[in-house]
mmCIF file of C-alpha atoms in Angstrom:
data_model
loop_
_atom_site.group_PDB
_atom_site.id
_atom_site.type_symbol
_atom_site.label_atom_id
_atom_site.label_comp_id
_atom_site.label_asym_id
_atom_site.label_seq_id
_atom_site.Cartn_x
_atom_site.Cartn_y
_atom_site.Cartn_z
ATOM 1 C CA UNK A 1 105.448 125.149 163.012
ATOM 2 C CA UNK A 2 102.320 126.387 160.778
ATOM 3 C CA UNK A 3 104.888 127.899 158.543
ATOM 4 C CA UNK A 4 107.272 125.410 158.314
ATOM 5 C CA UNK A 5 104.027 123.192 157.456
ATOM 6 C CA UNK A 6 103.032 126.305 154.696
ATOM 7 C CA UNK A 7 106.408 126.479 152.962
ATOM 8 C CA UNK A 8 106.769 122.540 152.328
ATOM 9 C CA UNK A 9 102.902 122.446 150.714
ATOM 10 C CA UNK A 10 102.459 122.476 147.281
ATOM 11 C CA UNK A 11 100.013 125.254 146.164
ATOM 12 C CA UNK A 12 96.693 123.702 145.499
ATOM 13 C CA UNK A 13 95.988 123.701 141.490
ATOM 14 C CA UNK A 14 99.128 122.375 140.438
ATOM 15 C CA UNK A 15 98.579 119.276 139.418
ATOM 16 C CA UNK A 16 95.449 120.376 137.457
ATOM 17 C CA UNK A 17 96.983 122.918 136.073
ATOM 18 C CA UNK A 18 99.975 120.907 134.569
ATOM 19 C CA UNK A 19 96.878 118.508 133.033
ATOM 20 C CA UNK A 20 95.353 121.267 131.570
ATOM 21 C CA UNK A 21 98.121 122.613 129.753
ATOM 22 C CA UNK A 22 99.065 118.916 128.798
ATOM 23 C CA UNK A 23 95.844 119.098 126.961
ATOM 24 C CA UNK A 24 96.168 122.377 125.573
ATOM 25 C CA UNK A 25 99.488 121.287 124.200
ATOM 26 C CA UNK A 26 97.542 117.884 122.846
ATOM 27 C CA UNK A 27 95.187 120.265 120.934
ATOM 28 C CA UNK A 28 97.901 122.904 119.469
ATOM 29 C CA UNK A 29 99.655 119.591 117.849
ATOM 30 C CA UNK A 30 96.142 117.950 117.028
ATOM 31 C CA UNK A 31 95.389 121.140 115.079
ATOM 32 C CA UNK A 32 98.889 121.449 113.072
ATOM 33 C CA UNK A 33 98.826 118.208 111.826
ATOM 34 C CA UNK A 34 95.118 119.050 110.820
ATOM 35 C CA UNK A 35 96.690 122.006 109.014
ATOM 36 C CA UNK A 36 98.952 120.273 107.763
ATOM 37 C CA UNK A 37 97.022 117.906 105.918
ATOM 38 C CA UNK A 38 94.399 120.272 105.125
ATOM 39 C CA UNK A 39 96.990 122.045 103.218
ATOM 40 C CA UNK A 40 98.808 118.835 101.608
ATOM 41 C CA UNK A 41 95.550 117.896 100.270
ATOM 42 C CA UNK A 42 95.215 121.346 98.843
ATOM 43 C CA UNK A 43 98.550 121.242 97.521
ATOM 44 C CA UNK A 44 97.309 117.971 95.985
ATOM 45 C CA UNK A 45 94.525 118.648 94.534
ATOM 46 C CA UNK A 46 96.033 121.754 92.510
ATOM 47 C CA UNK A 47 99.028 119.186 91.032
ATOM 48 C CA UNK A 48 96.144 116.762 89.911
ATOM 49 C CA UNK A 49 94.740 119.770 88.214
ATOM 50 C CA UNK A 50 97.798 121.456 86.343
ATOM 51 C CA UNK A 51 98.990 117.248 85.647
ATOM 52 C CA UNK A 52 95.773 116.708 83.715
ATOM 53 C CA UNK A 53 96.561 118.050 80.331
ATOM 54 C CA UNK A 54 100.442 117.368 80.986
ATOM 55 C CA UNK A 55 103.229 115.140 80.129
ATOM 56 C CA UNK A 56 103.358 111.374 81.121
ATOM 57 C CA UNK A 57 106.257 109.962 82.749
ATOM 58 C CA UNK A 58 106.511 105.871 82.985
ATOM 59 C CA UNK A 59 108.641 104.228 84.837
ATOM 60 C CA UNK A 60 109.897 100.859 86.289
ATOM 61 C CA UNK A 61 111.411 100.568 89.478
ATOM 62 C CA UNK A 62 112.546 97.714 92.210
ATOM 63 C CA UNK A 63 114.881 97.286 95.087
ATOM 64 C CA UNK A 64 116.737 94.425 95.750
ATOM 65 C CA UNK A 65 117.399 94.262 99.714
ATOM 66 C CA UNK A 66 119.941 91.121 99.377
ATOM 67 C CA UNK A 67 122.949 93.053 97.665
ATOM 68 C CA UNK A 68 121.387 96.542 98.574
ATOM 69 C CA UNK A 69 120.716 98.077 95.371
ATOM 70 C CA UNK A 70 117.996 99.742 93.243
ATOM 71 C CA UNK A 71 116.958 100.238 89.397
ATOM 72 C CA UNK A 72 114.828 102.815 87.903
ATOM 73 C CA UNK A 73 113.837 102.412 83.944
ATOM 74 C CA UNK A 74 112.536 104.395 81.526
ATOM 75 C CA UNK A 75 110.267 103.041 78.364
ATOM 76 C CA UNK A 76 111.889 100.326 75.966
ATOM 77 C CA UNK A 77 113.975 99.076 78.801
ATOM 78 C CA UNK A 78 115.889 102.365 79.111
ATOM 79 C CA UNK A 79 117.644 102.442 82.740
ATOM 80 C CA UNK A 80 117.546 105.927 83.917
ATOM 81 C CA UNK A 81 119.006 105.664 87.296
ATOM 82 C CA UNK A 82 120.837 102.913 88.948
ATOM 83 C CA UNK A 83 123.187 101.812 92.029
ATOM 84 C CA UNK A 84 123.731 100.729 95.321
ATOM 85 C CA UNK A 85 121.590 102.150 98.677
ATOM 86 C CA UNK A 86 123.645 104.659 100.438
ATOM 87 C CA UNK A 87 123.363 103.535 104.665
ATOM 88 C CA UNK A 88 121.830 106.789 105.112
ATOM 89 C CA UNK A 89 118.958 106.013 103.100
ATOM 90 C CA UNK A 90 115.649 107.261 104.948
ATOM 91 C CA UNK A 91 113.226 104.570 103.533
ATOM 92 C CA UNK A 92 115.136 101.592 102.951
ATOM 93 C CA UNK A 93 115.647 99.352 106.154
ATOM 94 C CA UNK A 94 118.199 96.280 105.881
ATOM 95 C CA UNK A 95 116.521 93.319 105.876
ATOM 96 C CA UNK A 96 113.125 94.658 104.543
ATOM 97 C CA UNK A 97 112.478 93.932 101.133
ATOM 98 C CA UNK A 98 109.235 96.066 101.071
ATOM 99 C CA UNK A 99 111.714 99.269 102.076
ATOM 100 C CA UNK A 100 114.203 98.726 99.370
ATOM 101 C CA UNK A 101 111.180 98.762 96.387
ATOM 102 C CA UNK A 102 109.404 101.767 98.542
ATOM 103 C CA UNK A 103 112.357 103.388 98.501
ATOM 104 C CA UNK A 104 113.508 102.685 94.981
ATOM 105 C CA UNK A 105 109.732 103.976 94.158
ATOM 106 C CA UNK A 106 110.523 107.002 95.737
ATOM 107 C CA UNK A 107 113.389 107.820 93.668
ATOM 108 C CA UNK A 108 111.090 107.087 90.858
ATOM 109 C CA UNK A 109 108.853 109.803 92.282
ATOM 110 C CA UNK A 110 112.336 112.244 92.335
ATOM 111 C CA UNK A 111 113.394 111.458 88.736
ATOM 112 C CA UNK A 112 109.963 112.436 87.459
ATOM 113 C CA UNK A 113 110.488 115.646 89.483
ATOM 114 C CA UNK A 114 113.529 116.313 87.644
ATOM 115 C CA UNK A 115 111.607 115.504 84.365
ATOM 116 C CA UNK A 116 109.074 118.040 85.291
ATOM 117 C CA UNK A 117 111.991 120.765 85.596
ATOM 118 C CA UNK A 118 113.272 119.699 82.342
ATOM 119 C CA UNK A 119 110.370 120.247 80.865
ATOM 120 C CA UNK A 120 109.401 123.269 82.519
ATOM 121 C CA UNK A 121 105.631 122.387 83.390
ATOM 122 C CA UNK A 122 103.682 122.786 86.516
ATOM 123 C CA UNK A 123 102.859 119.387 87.085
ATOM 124 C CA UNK A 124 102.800 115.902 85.244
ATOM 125 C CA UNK A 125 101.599 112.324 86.062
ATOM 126 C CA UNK A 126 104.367 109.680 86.907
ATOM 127 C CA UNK A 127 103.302 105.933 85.853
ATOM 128 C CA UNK A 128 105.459 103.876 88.124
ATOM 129 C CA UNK A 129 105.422 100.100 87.322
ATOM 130 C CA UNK A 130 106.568 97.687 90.654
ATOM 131 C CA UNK A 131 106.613 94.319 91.362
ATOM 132 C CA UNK A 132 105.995 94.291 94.987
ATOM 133 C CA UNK A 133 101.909 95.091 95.797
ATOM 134 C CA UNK A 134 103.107 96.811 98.594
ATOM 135 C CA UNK A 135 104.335 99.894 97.293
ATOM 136 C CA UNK A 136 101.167 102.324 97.841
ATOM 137 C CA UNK A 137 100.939 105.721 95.658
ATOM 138 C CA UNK A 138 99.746 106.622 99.250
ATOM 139 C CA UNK A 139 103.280 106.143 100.618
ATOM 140 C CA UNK A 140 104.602 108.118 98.056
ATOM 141 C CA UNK A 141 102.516 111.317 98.724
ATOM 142 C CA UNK A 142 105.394 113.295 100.401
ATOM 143 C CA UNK A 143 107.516 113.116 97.696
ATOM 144 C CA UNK A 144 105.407 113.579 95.340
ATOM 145 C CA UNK A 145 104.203 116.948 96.802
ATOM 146 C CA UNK A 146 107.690 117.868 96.987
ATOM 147 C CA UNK A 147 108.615 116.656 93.026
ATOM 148 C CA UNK A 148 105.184 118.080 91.886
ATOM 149 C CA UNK A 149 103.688 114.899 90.158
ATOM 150 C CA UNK A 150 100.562 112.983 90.829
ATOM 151 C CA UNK A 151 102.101 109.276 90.884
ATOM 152 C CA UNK A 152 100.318 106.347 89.662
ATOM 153 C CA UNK A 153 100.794 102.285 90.577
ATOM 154 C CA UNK A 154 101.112 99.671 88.359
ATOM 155 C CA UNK A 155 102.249 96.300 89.839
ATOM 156 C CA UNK A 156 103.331 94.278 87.029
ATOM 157 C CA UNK A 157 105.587 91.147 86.093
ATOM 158 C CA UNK A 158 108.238 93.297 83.893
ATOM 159 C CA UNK A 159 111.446 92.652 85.825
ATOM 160 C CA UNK A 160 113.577 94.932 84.025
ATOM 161 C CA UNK A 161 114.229 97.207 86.718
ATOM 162 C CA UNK A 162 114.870 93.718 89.224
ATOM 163 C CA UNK A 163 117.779 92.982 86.815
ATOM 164 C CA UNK A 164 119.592 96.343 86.561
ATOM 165 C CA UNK A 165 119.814 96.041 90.100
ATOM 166 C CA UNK A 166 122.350 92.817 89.913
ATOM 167 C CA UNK A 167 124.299 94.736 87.401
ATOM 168 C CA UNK A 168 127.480 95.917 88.004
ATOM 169 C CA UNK A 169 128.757 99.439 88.365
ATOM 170 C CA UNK A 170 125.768 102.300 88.984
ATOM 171 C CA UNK A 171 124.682 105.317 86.866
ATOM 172 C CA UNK A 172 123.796 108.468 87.836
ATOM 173 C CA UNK A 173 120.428 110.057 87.027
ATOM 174 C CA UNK A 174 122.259 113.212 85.691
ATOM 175 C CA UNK A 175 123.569 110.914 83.073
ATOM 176 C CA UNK A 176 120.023 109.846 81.383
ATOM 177 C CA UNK A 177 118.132 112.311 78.832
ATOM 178 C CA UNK A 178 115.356 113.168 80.752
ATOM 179 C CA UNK A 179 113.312 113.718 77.761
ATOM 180 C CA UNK A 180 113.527 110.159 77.057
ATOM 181 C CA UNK A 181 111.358 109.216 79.871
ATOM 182 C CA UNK A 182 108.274 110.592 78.556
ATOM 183 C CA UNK A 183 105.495 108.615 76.991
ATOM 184 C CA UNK A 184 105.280 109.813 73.183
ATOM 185 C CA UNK A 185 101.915 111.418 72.870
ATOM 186 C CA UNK A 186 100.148 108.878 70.688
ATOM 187 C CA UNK A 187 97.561 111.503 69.304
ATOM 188 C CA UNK A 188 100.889 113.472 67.752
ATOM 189 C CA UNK A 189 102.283 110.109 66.258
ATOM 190 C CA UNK A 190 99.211 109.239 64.427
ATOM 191 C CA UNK A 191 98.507 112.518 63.177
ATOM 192 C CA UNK A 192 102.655 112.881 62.094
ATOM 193 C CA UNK A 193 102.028 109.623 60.083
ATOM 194 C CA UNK A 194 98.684 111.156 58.657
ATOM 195 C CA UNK A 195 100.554 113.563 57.213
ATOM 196 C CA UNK A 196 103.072 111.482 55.711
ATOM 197 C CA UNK A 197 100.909 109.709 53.903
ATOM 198 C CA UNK A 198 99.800 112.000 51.563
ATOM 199 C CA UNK A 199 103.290 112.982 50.577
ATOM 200 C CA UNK A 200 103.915 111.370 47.007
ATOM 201 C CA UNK A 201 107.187 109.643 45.412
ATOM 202 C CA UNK A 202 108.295 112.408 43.166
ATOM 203 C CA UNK A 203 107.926 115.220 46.310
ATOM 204 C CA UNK A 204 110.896 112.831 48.024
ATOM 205 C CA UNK A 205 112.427 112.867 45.044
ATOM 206 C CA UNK A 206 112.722 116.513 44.506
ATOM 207 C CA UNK A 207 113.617 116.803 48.081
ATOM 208 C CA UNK A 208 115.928 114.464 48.106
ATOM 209 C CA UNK A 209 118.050 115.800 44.830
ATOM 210 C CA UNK A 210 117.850 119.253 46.316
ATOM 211 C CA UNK A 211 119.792 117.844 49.246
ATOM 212 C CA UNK A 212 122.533 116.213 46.196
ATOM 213 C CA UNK A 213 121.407 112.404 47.345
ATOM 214 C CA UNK A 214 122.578 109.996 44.843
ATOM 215 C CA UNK A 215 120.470 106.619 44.647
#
């Protein structure tokens, strides 16, 4: 009888035991997502660094939830990147408006990455223009760790981006010169028109009868 009575009772401990490593377990995850972070804002900080001195990248983009599509532009109304959602889209839900420009953002965020590549630099900053206040540069953070840009926010009015989405057809982003999508360094322009200036009519002149123009 007292063993039959020993063999059915649970060892004393076990239920404090299973807490305890319920809260050990609590801590180890606590602790990677601290790393984690710790680490992404390290990451961070070093792309703000390196994107200081470096290129500019400005873009528009928008979702439009109600035929499922999205639009990214470059500068003078360029579009860079345009088509329909595929369904396994991670950021775009059906029926969410907010989704469809976050995740049209995001593949702002990508094309810049690409930019970067083409350009061979460690980092540049990514001026994204959106008409929906709800698109956060916050939101974007994981991509932009992962394309190496520091990404920027500007809700505007422009509704370029809005109107390549009701277009017809799509383009690829493989199709756009990525070069095109950077902001002309104004410094350079002024100081390439500087120089023009002091160029006088018979220098063209002599240049341009070298070359065997005819006027």
């Amino acid at each position: 009888m007292v063993q039959g009575r020993r063999s059915s009772t649970k060892p004393r401990g076990t239920s404090s035991s299973s807490a305890q490593w319920d809260e050990v377990g609590k801590a180890v995850k606590e602790g990677a997502e601290e790393l984690r972070s710790m680490a992404q804002r390290q990451r961070l900080a070093q792309i703000e660094a390196d994107a200081a001195d470096g290129p500019l990248v400005e873009l528009w983009a928008a979702g439009d939830d109600k035929v499922a599509s999205y639009a990214v532009c470059g500068p003078d109304g360029l579009v860079a990147w345009y088509g329909e959602f595929y369904e396994e889209d991670k950021i775009r839900k059906e029926g969410d408006q907010n989704s469809a420009d976050l995740s049209a953002a995001g593949k702002a965020v990508f094309l810049a990455g690409k930019v970067r590549e083409e350009l061979e630099v460690s980092a540049l900053t990514v001026r994204i223009h959106v008409l929906n206040h709800h698109v956060r540069a916050d939101d974007l953070m994981r991509a932009a760790l992962g394309a190496g840009v520091v990404v920027e926010i500007d809700v505007d009015d422009d509704t370029t981006a809005l109107d390549w989405c009701r277009e017809p057809g799509s383009k690829s982003w493989r199709e756009t010169k990525l070069e095109r999508l950077v902001v002309a360094d104004a410094d350079a322009d002024t100081a390439a028109e500087s120089d023009g200036e002091g160029e006088t009519d018979s220098t063209v002149e002599s240049e341009e009868r070298e070359e065997g123009v005819d006027n």
